[in-house]
Coordinates of C-alpha atoms in Angstrom, one line a residue:
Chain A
X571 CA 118.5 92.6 117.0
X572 CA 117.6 95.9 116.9
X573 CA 119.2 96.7 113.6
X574 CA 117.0 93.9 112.3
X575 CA 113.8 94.6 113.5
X576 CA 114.3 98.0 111.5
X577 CA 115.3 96.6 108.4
X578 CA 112.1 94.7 108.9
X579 CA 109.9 97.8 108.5
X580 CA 111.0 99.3 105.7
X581 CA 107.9 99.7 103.1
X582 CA 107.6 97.7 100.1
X583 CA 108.9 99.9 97.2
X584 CA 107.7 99.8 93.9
X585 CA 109.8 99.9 90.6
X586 CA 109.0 102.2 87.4
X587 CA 108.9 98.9 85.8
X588 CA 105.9 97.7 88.4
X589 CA 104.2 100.7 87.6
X590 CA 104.7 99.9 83.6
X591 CA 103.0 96.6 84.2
X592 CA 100.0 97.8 86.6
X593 CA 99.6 100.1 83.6
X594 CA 99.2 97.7 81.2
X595 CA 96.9 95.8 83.4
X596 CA 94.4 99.2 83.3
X597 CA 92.0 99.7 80.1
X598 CA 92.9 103.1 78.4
X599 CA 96.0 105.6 78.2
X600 CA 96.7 106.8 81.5
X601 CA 97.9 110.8 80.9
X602 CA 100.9 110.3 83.4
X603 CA 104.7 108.9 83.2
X604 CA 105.4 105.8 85.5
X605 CA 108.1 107.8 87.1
X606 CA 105.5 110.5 88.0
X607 CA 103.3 107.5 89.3
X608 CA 105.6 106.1 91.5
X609 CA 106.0 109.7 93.0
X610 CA 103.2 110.2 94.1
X611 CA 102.6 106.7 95.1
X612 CA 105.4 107.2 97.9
X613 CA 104.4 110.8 99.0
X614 CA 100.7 109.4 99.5
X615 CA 102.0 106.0 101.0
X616 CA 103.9 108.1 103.3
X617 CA 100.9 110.1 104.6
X618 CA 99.2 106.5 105.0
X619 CA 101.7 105.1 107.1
X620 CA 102.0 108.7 109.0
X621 CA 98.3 108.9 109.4
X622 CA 98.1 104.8 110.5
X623 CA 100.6 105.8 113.2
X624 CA 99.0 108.7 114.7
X625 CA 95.6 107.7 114.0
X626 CA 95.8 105.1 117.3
X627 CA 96.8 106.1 120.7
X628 CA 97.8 104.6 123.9
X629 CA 93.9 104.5 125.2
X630 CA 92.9 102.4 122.5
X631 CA 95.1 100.0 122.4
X632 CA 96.0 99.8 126.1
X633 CA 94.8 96.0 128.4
X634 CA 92.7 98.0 131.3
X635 CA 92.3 97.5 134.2
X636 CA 95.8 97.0 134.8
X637 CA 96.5 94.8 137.8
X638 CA 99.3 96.7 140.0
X639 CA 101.2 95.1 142.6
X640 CA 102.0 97.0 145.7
X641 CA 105.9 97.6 146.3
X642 CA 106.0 95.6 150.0
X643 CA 103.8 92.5 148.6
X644 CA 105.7 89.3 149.3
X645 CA 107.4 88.0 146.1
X646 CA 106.3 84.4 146.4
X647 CA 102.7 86.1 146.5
X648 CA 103.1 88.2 143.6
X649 CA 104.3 85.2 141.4
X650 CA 101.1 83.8 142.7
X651 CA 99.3 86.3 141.5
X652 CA 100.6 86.8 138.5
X653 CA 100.4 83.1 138.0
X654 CA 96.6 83.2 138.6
X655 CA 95.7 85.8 136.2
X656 CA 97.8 84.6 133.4
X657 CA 100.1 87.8 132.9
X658 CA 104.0 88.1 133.0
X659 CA 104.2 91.3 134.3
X660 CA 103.0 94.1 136.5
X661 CA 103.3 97.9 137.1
X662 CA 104.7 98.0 140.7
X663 CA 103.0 101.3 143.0
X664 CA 103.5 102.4 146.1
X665 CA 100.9 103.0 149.0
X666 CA 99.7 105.9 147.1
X667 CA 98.9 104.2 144.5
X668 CA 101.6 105.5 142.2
X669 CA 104.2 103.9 140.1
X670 CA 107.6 103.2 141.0
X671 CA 108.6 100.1 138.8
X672 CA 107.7 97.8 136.5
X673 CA 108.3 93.9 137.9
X674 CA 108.2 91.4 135.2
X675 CA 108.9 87.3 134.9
X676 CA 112.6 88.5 134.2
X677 CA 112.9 89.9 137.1
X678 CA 112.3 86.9 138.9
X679 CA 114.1 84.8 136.6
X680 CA 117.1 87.0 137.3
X681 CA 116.8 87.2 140.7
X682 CA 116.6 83.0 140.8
X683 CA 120.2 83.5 139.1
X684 CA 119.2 82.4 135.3
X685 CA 120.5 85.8 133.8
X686 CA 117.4 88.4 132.0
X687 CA 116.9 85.5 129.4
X688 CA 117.1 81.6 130.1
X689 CA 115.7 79.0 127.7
X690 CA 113.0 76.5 129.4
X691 CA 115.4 73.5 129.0
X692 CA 118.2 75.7 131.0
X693 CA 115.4 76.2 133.7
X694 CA 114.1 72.5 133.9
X695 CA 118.0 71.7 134.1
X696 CA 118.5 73.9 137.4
X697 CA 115.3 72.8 138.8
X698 CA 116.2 68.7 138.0
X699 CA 120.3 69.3 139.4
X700 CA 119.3 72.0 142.9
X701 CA 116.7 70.8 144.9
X702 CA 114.2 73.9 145.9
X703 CA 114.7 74.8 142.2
X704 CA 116.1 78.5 143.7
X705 CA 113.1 79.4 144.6
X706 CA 114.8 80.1 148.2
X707 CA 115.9 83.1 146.5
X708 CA 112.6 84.5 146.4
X709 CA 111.4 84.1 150.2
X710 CA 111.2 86.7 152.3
X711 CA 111.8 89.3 150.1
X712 CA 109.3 91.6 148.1
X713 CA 108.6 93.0 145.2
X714 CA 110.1 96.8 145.2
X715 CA 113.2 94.7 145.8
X716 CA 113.8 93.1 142.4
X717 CA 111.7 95.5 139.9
X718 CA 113.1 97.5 137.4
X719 CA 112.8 101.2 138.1
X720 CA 112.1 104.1 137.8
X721 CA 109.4 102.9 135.1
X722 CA 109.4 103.9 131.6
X723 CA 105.7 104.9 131.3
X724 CA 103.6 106.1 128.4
X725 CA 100.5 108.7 128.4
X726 CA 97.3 107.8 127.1
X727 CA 97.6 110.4 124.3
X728 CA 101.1 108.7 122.8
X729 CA 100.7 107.3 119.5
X730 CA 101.0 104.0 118.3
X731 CA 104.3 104.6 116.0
X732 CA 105.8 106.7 119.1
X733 CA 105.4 103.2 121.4
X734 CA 106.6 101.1 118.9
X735 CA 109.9 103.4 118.3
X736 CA 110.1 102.8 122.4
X737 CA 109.5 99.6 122.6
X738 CA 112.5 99.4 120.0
X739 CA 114.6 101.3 121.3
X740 CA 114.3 100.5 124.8
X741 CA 113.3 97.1 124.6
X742 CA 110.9 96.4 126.5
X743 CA 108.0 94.4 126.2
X744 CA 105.2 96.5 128.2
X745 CA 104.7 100.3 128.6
X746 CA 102.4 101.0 131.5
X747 CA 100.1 103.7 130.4
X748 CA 99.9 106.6 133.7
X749 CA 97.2 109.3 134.3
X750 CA 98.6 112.4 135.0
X751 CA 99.1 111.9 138.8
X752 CA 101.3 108.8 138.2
X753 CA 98.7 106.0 138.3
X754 CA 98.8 103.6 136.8
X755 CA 95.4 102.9 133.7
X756 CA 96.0 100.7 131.4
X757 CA 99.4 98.7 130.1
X758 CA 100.2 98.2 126.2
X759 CA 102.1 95.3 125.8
X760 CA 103.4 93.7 122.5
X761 CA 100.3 91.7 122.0
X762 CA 98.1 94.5 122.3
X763 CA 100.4 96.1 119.3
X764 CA 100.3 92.8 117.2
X765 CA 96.6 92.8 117.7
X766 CA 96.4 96.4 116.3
X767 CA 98.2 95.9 113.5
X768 CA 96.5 93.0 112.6
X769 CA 93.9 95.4 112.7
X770 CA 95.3 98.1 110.1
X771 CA 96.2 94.7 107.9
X772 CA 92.2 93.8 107.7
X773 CA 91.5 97.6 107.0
X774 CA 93.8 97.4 104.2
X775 CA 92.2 94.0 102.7
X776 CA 88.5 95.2 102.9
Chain B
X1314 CA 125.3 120.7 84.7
X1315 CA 122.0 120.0 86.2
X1316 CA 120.4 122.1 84.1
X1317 CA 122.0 120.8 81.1
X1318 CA 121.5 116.7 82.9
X1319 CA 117.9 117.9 83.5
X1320 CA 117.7 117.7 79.7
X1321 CA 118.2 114.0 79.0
X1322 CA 114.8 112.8 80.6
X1323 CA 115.4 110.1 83.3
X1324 CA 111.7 108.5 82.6
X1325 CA 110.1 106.4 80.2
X1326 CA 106.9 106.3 78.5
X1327 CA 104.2 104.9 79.4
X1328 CA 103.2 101.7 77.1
X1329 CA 101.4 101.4 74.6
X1330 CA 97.3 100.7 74.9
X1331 CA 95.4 97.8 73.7
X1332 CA 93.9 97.0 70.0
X1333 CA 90.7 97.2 71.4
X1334 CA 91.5 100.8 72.4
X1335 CA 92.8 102.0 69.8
X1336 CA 89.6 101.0 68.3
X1337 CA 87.7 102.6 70.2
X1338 CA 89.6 105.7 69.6
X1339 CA 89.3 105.5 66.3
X1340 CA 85.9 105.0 66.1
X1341 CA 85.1 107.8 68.6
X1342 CA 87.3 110.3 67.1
X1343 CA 85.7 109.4 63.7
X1344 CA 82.0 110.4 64.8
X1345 CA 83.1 113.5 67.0
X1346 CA 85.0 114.8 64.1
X1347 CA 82.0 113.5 61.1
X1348 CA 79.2 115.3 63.7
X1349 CA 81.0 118.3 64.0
X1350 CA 82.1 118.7 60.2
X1351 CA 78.6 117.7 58.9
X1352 CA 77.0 120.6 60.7
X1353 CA 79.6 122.8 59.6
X1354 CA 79.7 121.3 55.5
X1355 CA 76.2 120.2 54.7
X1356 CA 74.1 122.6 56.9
X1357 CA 76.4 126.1 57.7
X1358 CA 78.1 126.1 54.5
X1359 CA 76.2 128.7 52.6
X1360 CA 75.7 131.1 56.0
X1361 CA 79.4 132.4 57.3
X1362 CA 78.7 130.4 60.3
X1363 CA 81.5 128.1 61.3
X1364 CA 81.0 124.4 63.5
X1365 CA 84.7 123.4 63.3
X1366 CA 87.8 124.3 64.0
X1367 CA 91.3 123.0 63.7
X1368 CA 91.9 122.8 67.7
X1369 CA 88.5 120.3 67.7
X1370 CA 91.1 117.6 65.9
X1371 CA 93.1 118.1 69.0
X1372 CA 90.2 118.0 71.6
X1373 CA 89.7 114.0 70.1
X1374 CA 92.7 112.7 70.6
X1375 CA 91.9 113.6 74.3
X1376 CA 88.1 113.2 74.4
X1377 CA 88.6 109.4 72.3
X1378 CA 91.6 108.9 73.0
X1379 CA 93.4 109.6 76.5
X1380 CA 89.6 109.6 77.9
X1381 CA 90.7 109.1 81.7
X1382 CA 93.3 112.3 81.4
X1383 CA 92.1 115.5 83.4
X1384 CA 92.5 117.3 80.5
X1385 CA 89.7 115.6 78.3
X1386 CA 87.2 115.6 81.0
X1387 CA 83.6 117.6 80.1
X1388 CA 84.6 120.5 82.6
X1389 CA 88.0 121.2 80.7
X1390 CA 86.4 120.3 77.1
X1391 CA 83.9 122.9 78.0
X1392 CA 85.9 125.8 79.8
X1393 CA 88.9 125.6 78.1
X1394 CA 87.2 125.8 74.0
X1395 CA 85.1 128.7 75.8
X1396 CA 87.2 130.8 77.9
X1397 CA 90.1 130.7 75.1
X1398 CA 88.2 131.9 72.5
X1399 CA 86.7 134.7 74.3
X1400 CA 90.3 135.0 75.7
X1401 CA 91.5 134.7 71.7
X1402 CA 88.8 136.9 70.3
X1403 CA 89.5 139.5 73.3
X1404 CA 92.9 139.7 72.4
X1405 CA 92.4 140.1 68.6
X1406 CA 90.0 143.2 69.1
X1407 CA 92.1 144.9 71.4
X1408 CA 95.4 144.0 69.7
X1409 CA 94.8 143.0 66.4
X1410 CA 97.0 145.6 64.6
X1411 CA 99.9 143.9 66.1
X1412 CA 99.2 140.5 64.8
X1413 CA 102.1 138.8 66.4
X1414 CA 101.4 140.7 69.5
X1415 CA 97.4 139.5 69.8
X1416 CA 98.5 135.8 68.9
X1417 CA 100.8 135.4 71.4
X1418 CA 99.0 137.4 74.3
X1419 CA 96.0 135.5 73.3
X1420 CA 97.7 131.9 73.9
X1421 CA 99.3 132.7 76.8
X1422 CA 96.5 134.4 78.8
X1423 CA 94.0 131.2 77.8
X1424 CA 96.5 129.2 79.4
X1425 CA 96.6 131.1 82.3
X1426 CA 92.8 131.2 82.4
X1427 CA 92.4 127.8 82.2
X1428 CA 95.2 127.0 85.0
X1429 CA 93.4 129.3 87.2
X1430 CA 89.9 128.0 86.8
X1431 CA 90.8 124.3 86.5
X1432 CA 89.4 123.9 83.1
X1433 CA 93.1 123.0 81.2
X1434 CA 92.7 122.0 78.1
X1435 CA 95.5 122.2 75.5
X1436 CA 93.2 122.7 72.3
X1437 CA 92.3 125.7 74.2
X1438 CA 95.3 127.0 73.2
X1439 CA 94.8 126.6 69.2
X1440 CA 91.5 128.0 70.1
X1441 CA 92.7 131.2 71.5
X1442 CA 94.9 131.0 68.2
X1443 CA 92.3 130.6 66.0
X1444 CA 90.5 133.8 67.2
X1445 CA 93.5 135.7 65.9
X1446 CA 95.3 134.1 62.9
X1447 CA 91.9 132.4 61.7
X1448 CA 91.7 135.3 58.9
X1449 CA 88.9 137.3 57.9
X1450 CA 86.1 134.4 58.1
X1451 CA 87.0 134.2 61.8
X1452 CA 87.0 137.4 62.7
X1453 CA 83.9 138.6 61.2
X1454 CA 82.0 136.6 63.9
X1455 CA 83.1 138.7 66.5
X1456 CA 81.8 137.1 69.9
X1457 CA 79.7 134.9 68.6
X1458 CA 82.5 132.6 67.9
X1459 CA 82.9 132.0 71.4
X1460 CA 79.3 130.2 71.5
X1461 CA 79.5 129.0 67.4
X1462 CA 81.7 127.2 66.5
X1463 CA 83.3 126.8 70.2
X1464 CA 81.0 126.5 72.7
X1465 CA 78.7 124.2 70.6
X1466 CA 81.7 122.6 68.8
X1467 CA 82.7 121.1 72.1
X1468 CA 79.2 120.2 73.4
X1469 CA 78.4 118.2 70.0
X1470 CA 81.8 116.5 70.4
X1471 CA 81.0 115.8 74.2
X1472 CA 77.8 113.8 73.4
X1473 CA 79.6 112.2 70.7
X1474 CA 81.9 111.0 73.9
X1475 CA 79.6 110.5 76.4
X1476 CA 77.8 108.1 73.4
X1477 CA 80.7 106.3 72.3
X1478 CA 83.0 106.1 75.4
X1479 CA 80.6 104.4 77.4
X1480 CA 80.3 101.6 75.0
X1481 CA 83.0 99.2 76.0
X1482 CA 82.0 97.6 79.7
X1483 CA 85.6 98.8 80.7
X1484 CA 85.8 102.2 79.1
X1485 CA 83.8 105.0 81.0
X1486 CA 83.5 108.6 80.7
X1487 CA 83.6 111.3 81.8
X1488 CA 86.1 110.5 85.3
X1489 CA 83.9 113.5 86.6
X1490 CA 81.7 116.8 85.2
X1491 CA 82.9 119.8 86.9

């Protein structure tokens, strides 16, 4: 999975023979080999990509306010409330206010005993077979007790290509962006990326 | 074995331009060359004053003919004819009883010149040349054949450019002045 999603990212690379051609295409004699083209074409695409990936941070990108769930609220609340606002996941703080987890719809699923990753169809199966649909599971118990923690946060300084690598790497699908103190300001999640590459794609068209 | 691999090239040239640049070449090179030799011929040919010289055969190929190429833009045509031949004439005056040694001081301090003030332009070289293997006709102008022939040379064959190479809707020159 991983493997593939690298693969995945590896720039375009042009050919002598590409250069030949776009040569050909251009009016006049161009004072420079194709293999000396296609040098420099990498070195500056290189700085490109390096400058796209430094050039957004964490505060731009990031969805804020963030809603935050308190560690004691009740779980069957907290999937209401997540319900309601249309999220699938939450930074989790304590009275202070600061984080201590990050509680997401695989948490629950996992603690309804589907496993981190269930299809729909597995679900509605459960749900159609065990009356209650295990939702039992989820009574009476609260929300420090199923998240995942401690938290891996991000700053509002980090760079886009340094929460992409984490999101990689650690594969996860929301970084909860912290002040200084621990609180929680903003989240990046991977629509928030999508959307700001999109945004480098209509640079790059204009 | 590097050094000797380094020797087989591992590029390729680039291809070869259009008919209709070739053209183009050919008819710029034709009026920068006729301008210049005109001057010189019909109107300098009775006074010891020269308008052309062999490096300005070299400046059109890249002022007609590789018009995009740094090396053929007005700020290198320009520098590069005049800082080489005071570089050339320079050299002959202070070294010209070693003729060998004033040629080959001359070429290679014009080049350096020119690297240093961004004004590279190869006919510099043969202009730098000129000012010491040119023979007696040459050096009889002293200085002055820094501005005649190859400071206005250059400028009459720059016009000729900026006349001709703007012609074409998809030719343009220069890519930038200074």
């Amino acid at each position: 999975m991983q493997e593939k999603s690298k693969a995945q990212s590896i720039p375009v690379e042009i050919s002598e023979q590409d250069v030949v051609e776009a040569m050909k295409s251009i009016q006049g004699y161009l004072d420079i080999t194709p293999g000396d083209f296609r040098e420099v074409y990498q070195a500056a695409y290189a700085l490109a990509v390096k400058r796209l990936l430094t050039s957004l941070r964490a505060a731009d990108l990031m969805t804020k306010p963030v809603l935050s769930v308190d560690q004691v609220m009740d779980l069957v609340e907290a999937a209401g409330l997540l319900a309601e606002k249309g999220i699938s996941g939450a930074p989790v703080v304590d009275h202070g206010g600061k984080i201590v987890g990050v509680v997401s719809e695989k948490d629950f699923l996992k603690e309804m005993g589907f496993g981190a990753t269930p299809s729909f169809m597995q679900i509605a199966t459960h749900c159609l077979n065990s009356k209650g649909c295990m939702i039992g599971n989820l009574r009476n118990r609260t929300v420090g007790d199923i998240m995942t923690g401690p938290p891996i946060t991000g700053l509002p300084e980090m760079t886009i290509g340094e929460i992409s690598t984490l999101f990689l790497d650690r594969q996860i699908n929301r970084l909860p962006i912290i002040s200084e103190d621990g609180h929680p300001i903003g989240i990046v999640t991977r629509t928030d990326l999508a959307h700001s590459y999109s945004i480098f794609g209509e640079g790059a068209r204009s | 074995m590097i050094f000797l691999h380094k020797m087989k090239g591992s590029g390729q040239s680039p291809p070869r331009v259009s008919l209709i640049e070739v053209s183009w070449s050919w008819i710029g090179s034709f009026l920068g060359i006729a301008a210049v030799s005109l001057i010189h011929y019909k109107l300098l040919d009775q006074t010891g004053l020269m308008m052309i010289l062999g490096s300005f055969g070299a400046s059109a190929v890249l002022i007609y003919g590789a018009i995009r190429s740094p090396l053929a833009q007005p700020r290198n045509l320009l520098g590069g004819h005049i800082l080489s031949a005071l570089v050339g004439v320079t050299a002959f005056q202070w070294l010209g009883g070693q003729p060998w040694l004033a040629a080959a001081v001359a070429v290679s301090t014009a080049i350096a010149v020119m690297h240093l003030t961004r004004t590279l332009h190869p006919p510099g070289g043969a202009t730098a040349l000129i000012a010491v293997i040119g023979g007696e006709s040459v050096h009889s102008l002293g200085y002055l054949y820094v501005v005649m022939p190859a400071a206005l040379g250059a400028c009459v064959m720059l016009v000729i450019a900026l006349l001709v190479n703007n012609i074409p809707k998809n030719r343009k020159y220069p890519e930038f002045w200074f």
